[in-house]
């Protein structure tokens, strides 16, 4: 089972984890909006349809590579404050190694492969967030 959601709704961790529990091992990653450098608001924009398709392809690739029994990616869009959940990635596999690696693969690759645009507001001024070189480096380890 693969589930991909892009939404403005708050991420319900208990519900997402419960939906993944099938067998063996469940691994998850939850990302929170950082308040680095005085960020008051982070707003994510996306290209509807294309974003879900890109995330779905990543989940399919992980499922095939690690024989997952379930994979979930939930990503928020719209305005968010520091401390709010921005992303949830969960995997389920018969064995922990596969679930752990697949989860790491998904979070590393979605940072570079999914079409999201981030704008942060600091001291009342909005600015677009540039891609980080460290995200590119992390993604290349899965090639």
Coordinates of N, CA and C in Angstrom, one line a residue:
X1 N 0.8 -1.2 0.0 CA 0.0 0.0 0.0 C 0.9 1.2 0.0
X2 N 0.6 2.1 -1.0 CA 1.3 3.4 -1.0 C 0.3 4.5 -0.8
X3 N 0.7 5.5 0.0 CA -0.2 6.6 0.3 C 0.6 7.9 0.2
X4 N 0.1 8.8 -0.6 CA 0.8 10.1 -0.8 C -0.3 11.2 -0.6
X5 N 0.0 12.1 0.3 CA -1.0 13.2 0.5 C -0.2 14.5 0.5
X6 N -0.7 15.5 -0.2 CA -0.2 16.9 -0.1 C -1.4 17.7 0.3
X7 N -1.3 18.4 1.4 CA -2.4 19.1 2.0 C -2.0 20.2 2.9
X8 N -3.0 21.1 3.2 CA -2.8 22.1 4.2 C -3.1 21.6 5.6
X9 N -3.7 20.4 5.7 CA -4.1 19.9 7.0 C -3.0 19.5 7.9
X10 N -3.2 19.6 9.2 CA -2.2 19.2 10.2 C -2.0 17.7 10.1
X11 N -0.8 17.3 10.3 CA -0.5 15.8 10.2 C -0.7 15.1 11.5
X12 N -1.6 14.1 11.4 CA -2.0 13.3 12.6 C -1.0 12.1 12.7
X13 N 0.0 12.2 13.5 CA 1.0 11.2 13.6 C 0.5 9.8 14.0
X14 N -0.4 9.8 15.0 CA -1.0 8.5 15.5 C -1.7 7.8 14.4
X15 N -2.5 8.6 13.6 CA -3.3 7.9 12.6 C -2.4 7.4 11.4
X16 N -1.4 8.2 11.1 CA -0.4 7.8 10.0 C 0.3 6.6 10.4
X17 N 0.8 6.5 11.7 CA 1.6 5.3 12.1 C 0.7 4.1 12.2
X18 N -0.5 4.3 12.7 CA -1.5 3.1 12.8 C -1.8 2.6 11.4
X19 N -1.9 3.4 10.4 CA -2.2 2.9 9.1 C -1.1 2.1 8.5
X20 N 0.1 2.4 8.9 CA 1.3 1.7 8.4 C 1.5 0.3 9.1
X21 N 1.0 0.1 10.2 CA 1.3 -1.2 11.0 C 0.7 -2.4 10.3
X22 N 1.6 -3.1 9.6 CA 1.2 -4.3 8.9 C 2.0 -5.5 9.4
X23 N 3.3 -5.4 9.3 CA 4.2 -6.5 9.8 C 5.6 -6.1 10.0
X24 N 6.3 -6.8 10.8 CA 7.7 -6.6 10.9 C 8.1 -5.3 11.6
X25 N 8.5 -4.3 10.7 CA 9.0 -3.0 11.2 C 8.3 -1.8 10.6
X26 N 8.1 -0.8 11.4 CA 7.5 0.4 11.0 C 8.5 1.5 11.4
X27 N 8.9 2.3 10.4 CA 9.9 3.4 10.6 C 9.3 4.7 10.1
X28 N 9.5 5.7 10.9 CA 8.9 7.0 10.4 C 9.9 8.2 10.6
X29 N 9.7 9.2 9.9 CA 10.4 10.5 10.0 C 9.4 11.6 10.0
X30 N 9.5 12.5 11.0 CA 8.6 13.6 11.0 C 9.5 14.9 11.0
X31 N 9.3 15.7 10.0 CA 10.0 17.0 9.9 C 9.2 18.1 10.5
X32 N 9.8 19.0 11.2 CA 9.2 20.2 11.8 C 9.7 21.5 11.2
X33 N 8.9 22.5 11.1 CA 9.4 23.8 10.6 C 10.4 24.3 11.6
X34 N 11.5 24.7 11.1 CA 12.6 25.3 12.0 C 12.4 26.8 12.1
X35 N 12.7 27.3 13.2 CA 12.7 28.7 13.5 C 14.0 29.4 13.3
X36 N 14.9 28.8 12.6 CA 16.3 29.3 12.4 C 16.3 30.7 11.9
X37 N 17.2 31.5 12.4 CA 17.4 32.9 11.9 C 16.2 33.8 12.0
X38 N 15.3 33.5 13.0 CA 14.2 34.3 13.2 C 13.0 34.1 12.3
X39 N 12.9 32.9 11.7 CA 11.8 32.6 10.8 C 10.5 32.6 11.5
X40 N 9.6 33.4 11.1 CA 8.3 33.5 11.8 C 7.2 32.6 11.0
X41 N 7.4 32.5 9.7 CA 6.5 31.7 8.9 C 7.2 31.1 7.8
X42 N 6.9 29.9 7.5 CA 7.4 29.2 6.3 C 6.1 28.8 5.5
X43 N 6.2 29.2 4.2 CA 5.1 28.9 3.3 C 5.6 28.0 2.2
X44 N 4.9 26.9 1.9 CA 5.2 26.0 0.8 C 4.2 26.1 -0.3
X45 N 4.7 26.2 -1.5 CA 3.8 26.2 -2.6 C 4.2 24.9 -3.4
X46 N 3.3 24.4 -4.2 CA 3.6 23.3 -5.0 C 2.8 23.3 -6.3
X47 N 3.1 22.4 -7.2 CA 2.4 22.3 -8.5 C 1.5 21.1 -8.4
X48 N 0.2 21.3 -8.1 CA -0.8 20.2 -7.9 C -0.7 19.2 -9.0
X49 N -0.8 18.0 -8.7 CA -0.7 16.9 -9.6 C 0.7 16.5 -9.9
X50 N 1.6 17.4 -10.2 CA 3.0 17.1 -10.4 C 3.7 16.7 -9.1
X51 N 3.4 17.4 -8.1 CA 4.0 17.1 -6.8 C 3.6 15.7 -6.3
X52 N 2.3 15.4 -6.3 CA 1.8 14.1 -5.9 C 2.4 13.0 -6.8
X53 N 2.5 13.2 -8.1 CA 3.1 12.2 -9.0 C 4.6 12.0 -8.6
X54 N 5.3 13.0 -8.4 CA 6.7 12.9 -8.0 C 6.9 12.1 -6.7
X55 N 6.1 12.4 -5.7 CA 6.2 11.7 -4.5 C 5.7 10.2 -4.6
X56 N 4.7 10.0 -5.4 CA 4.3 8.7 -5.7 C 5.3 7.8 -6.4
X57 N 6.1 8.4 -7.3 CA 7.2 7.7 -8.0 C 8.3 7.3 -7.0
X58 N 8.6 8.3 -6.1 CA 9.6 7.9 -5.1 C 9.1 6.8 -4.2
X59 N 7.9 6.8 -3.8 CA 7.3 5.7 -2.9 C 7.3 4.4 -3.7
X60 N 7.0 4.4 -4.9 CA 7.0 3.2 -5.8 C 8.4 2.7 -5.9
X61 N 9.4 3.6 -6.1 CA 10.8 3.1 -6.2 C 11.3 2.5 -4.9
X62 N 10.9 3.1 -3.8 CA 11.3 2.6 -2.5 C 10.7 1.3 -2.2
X63 N 9.4 1.2 -2.5 CA 8.7 -0.1 -2.3 C 9.3 -1.2 -3.1
X64 N 9.6 -1.0 -4.3 CA 10.3 -2.0 -5.2 C 11.7 -2.4 -4.7
X65 N 12.4 -1.4 -4.3 CA 13.8 -1.6 -4.0 C 14.0 -2.3 -2.6
X66 N 13.1 -2.1 -1.7 CA 13.2 -2.7 -0.3 C 12.0 -3.6 0.0
X67 N 11.2 -4.0 -1.0 CA 10.1 -4.9 -0.7 C 9.2 -4.4 0.4
X68 N 8.8 -3.2 0.4 CA 7.9 -2.6 1.5 C 6.5 -3.2 1.4
X69 N 5.9 -3.3 2.5 CA 4.5 -3.7 2.6 C 3.6 -2.4 2.6
X70 N 4.2 -1.3 3.0 CA 3.5 0.0 3.0 C 4.5 1.2 3.0
X71 N 4.1 2.3 2.4 CA 4.9 3.5 2.4 C 3.9 4.7 2.4
X72 N 4.2 5.7 3.2 CA 3.4 6.8 3.3 C 4.2 8.1 3.2
X73 N 3.8 9.1 2.4 CA 4.4 10.4 2.4 C 3.3 11.4 2.6
X74 N 3.3 12.2 3.6 CA 2.4 13.3 3.9 C 3.2 14.6 4.0
X75 N 2.9 15.5 3.1 CA 3.6 16.8 3.1 C 2.6 17.9 3.1
X76 N 2.9 18.8 4.0 CA 2.0 20.0 4.1 C 2.4 21.1 3.1
X77 N 1.5 21.9 2.7 CA 1.7 23.1 2.0 C 1.0 24.2 2.6
X78 N 1.2 25.5 2.2 CA 0.6 26.6 2.8 C 1.5 27.2 3.9
X79 N 0.9 28.1 4.6 CA 1.7 28.8 5.7 C 1.8 27.9 6.9
X80 N 3.0 27.9 7.6 CA 3.2 27.1 8.8 C 4.2 27.9 9.7
X81 N 4.0 27.7 11.0 CA 4.8 28.4 12.0 C 5.9 27.4 12.5
X82 N 7.0 27.9 13.0 CA 8.0 27.1 13.6 C 7.4 26.1 14.6
X83 N 7.9 24.8 14.5 CA 7.4 23.8 15.4 C 6.3 23.0 14.8
X84 N 5.6 23.4 13.8 CA 4.6 22.7 13.2 C 5.2 21.5 12.3
X85 N 4.4 20.4 12.2 CA 4.8 19.3 11.3 C 4.7 19.7 9.9
X86 N 5.8 19.5 9.1 CA 5.7 19.8 7.7 C 5.7 18.6 6.8
X87 N 6.3 17.5 7.3 CA 6.4 16.3 6.5 C 6.4 15.0 7.4
X88 N 5.8 14.0 6.9 CA 5.8 12.7 7.6 C 6.1 11.7 6.5
X89 N 7.1 10.8 6.8 CA 7.5 9.7 5.9 C 7.4 8.5 6.7
X90 N 6.7 7.5 6.3 CA 6.7 6.2 7.0 C 6.8 5.0 6.1
X91 N 7.5 4.0 6.6 CA 7.7 2.8 5.8 C 7.4 1.6 6.7
X92 N 7.0 0.5 6.0 CA 6.7 -0.8 6.7 C 7.3 -1.9 5.9
X93 N 8.1 -2.8 6.5 CA 8.7 -3.9 5.8 C 8.8 -5.1 6.8
X94 N 9.0 -6.3 6.3 CA 9.1 -7.4 7.2 C 10.3 -7.3 8.1
X95 N 11.3 -6.6 7.7 CA 12.5 -6.5 8.5 C 13.0 -5.0 8.7
X96 N 13.6 -4.7 9.8 CA 13.9 -3.3 10.2 C 14.9 -2.7 9.2
X97 N 15.9 -3.4 8.7 CA 16.9 -2.8 7.9 C 16.2 -2.2 6.6
X98 N 15.3 -2.9 6.0 CA 14.7 -2.4 4.8 C 13.8 -1.2 5.1
X99 N 13.1 -1.3 6.2 CA 12.2 -0.1 6.6 C 13.0 1.1 6.9
X100 N 14.2 0.9 7.6 CA 15.0 2.1 7.9 C 15.6 2.7 6.7
X101 N 16.2 1.9 5.8 CA 16.8 2.4 4.6 C 15.8 3.1 3.7
X102 N 14.6 2.5 3.5 CA 13.6 3.0 2.6 C 13.2 4.4 3.2
X103 N 13.0 4.5 4.5 CA 12.6 5.8 5.0 C 13.7 6.9 4.8
X104 N 14.9 6.5 5.0 CA 16.0 7.5 4.8 C 16.0 7.9 3.3
X105 N 15.9 6.9 2.4 CA 15.9 7.2 1.0 C 14.8 8.1 0.6
X106 N 13.6 7.9 1.1 CA 12.4 8.8 0.8 C 12.6 10.2 1.3
X107 N 13.1 10.4 2.5 CA 13.3 11.8 3.0 C 14.4 12.5 2.2
X108 N 15.5 11.7 2.0 CA 16.6 12.3 1.2 C 16.2 12.7 -0.2
X109 N 15.5 11.8 -0.9 CA 15.1 12.1 -2.2 C 14.0 13.1 -2.4
X110 N 13.0 13.1 -1.5 CA 12.0 14.1 -1.6 C 12.5 15.5 -1.5
X111 N 13.5 15.7 -0.7 CA 14.1 17.0 -0.5 C 14.6 17.6 -1.9
X112 N 15.0 16.7 -2.8 CA 15.6 17.2 -4.1 C 14.6 16.9 -5.3
X113 N 13.8 15.9 -5.2 CA 13.0 15.5 -6.3 C 11.6 16.0 -6.4
X114 N 11.1 16.5 -5.3 CA 9.6 16.9 -5.3 C 9.6 18.4 -5.6
X115 N 8.6 18.8 -6.4 CA 8.5 20.2 -6.8 C 7.7 21.0 -5.7
X116 N 8.5 21.5 -4.7 CA 8.0 22.4 -3.7 C 8.8 23.7 -3.8
X117 N 8.2 24.8 -3.4 CA 8.9 26.1 -3.4 C 8.6 26.6 -2.0
X118 N 9.7 27.0 -1.3 CA 9.6 27.5 0.1 C 9.9 29.0 0.2
X119 N 9.0 29.7 0.9 CA 9.2 31.1 1.2 C 9.1 31.3 2.7
X120 N 10.1 32.0 3.2 CA 10.1 32.2 4.7 C 10.0 33.7 4.9
X121 N 9.3 34.0 6.1 CA 9.2 35.4 6.5 C 10.0 35.6 7.7
X122 N 10.9 36.6 7.7 CA 11.8 36.9 8.8 C 11.7 38.4 9.0
X123 N 11.4 38.9 10.2 CA 11.2 40.3 10.5 C 10.3 41.0 9.5
X124 N 9.2 40.3 9.1 CA 8.2 40.9 8.2 C 8.6 40.9 6.7
X125 N 9.8 40.4 6.4 CA 10.2 40.4 5.0 C 10.2 38.9 4.5
X126 N 9.6 38.7 3.3 CA 9.5 37.4 2.8 C 10.7 37.2 1.8
X127 N 11.2 35.9 1.8 CA 12.3 35.6 0.9 C 12.1 34.1 0.5
X128 N 12.5 33.8 -0.8 CA 12.5 32.4 -1.2 C 13.7 31.7 -0.7
X129 N 13.5 30.4 -0.3 CA 14.6 29.6 0.2 C 15.3 28.8 -0.9
X130 N 16.6 29.0 -1.0 CA 17.3 28.3 -2.0 C 17.6 26.8 -1.6
X131 N 17.8 26.0 -2.6 CA 18.1 24.6 -2.3 C 19.4 24.5 -1.7
X132 N 19.6 23.5 -0.8 CA 20.9 23.3 -0.1 C 21.8 22.3 -0.7
X133 N 23.0 22.6 -0.8 CA 24.0 21.6 -1.4 C 24.0 20.3 -0.6
X134 N 23.8 20.4 0.7 CA 23.8 19.2 1.6 C 22.6 18.3 1.2
X135 N 21.5 18.8 0.8 CA 20.4 18.0 0.3 C 20.8 17.2 -1.0
X136 N 21.5 17.9 -1.9 CA 21.9 17.2 -3.1 C 22.9 16.1 -2.8
X137 N 23.8 16.3 -1.8 CA 24.8 15.3 -1.4 C 24.1 14.1 -0.8
X138 N 23.1 14.4 0.1 CA 22.4 13.3 0.7 C 21.6 12.4 -0.3
X139 N 21.0 13.1 -1.3 CA 20.3 12.4 -2.4 C 21.1 11.5 -3.2
X140 N 22.4 11.9 -3.5 CA 23.2 11.1 -4.4 C 23.7 9.8 -3.8
X141 N 23.6 9.7 -2.5 CA 24.1 8.4 -1.9 C 23.1 7.2 -2.3
X142 N 22.0 7.5 -2.9 CA 21.0 6.5 -3.3 C 21.1 6.1 -4.7
X143 N 22.0 6.7 -5.5 CA 22.1 6.4 -6.9 C 22.8 5.1 -7.2

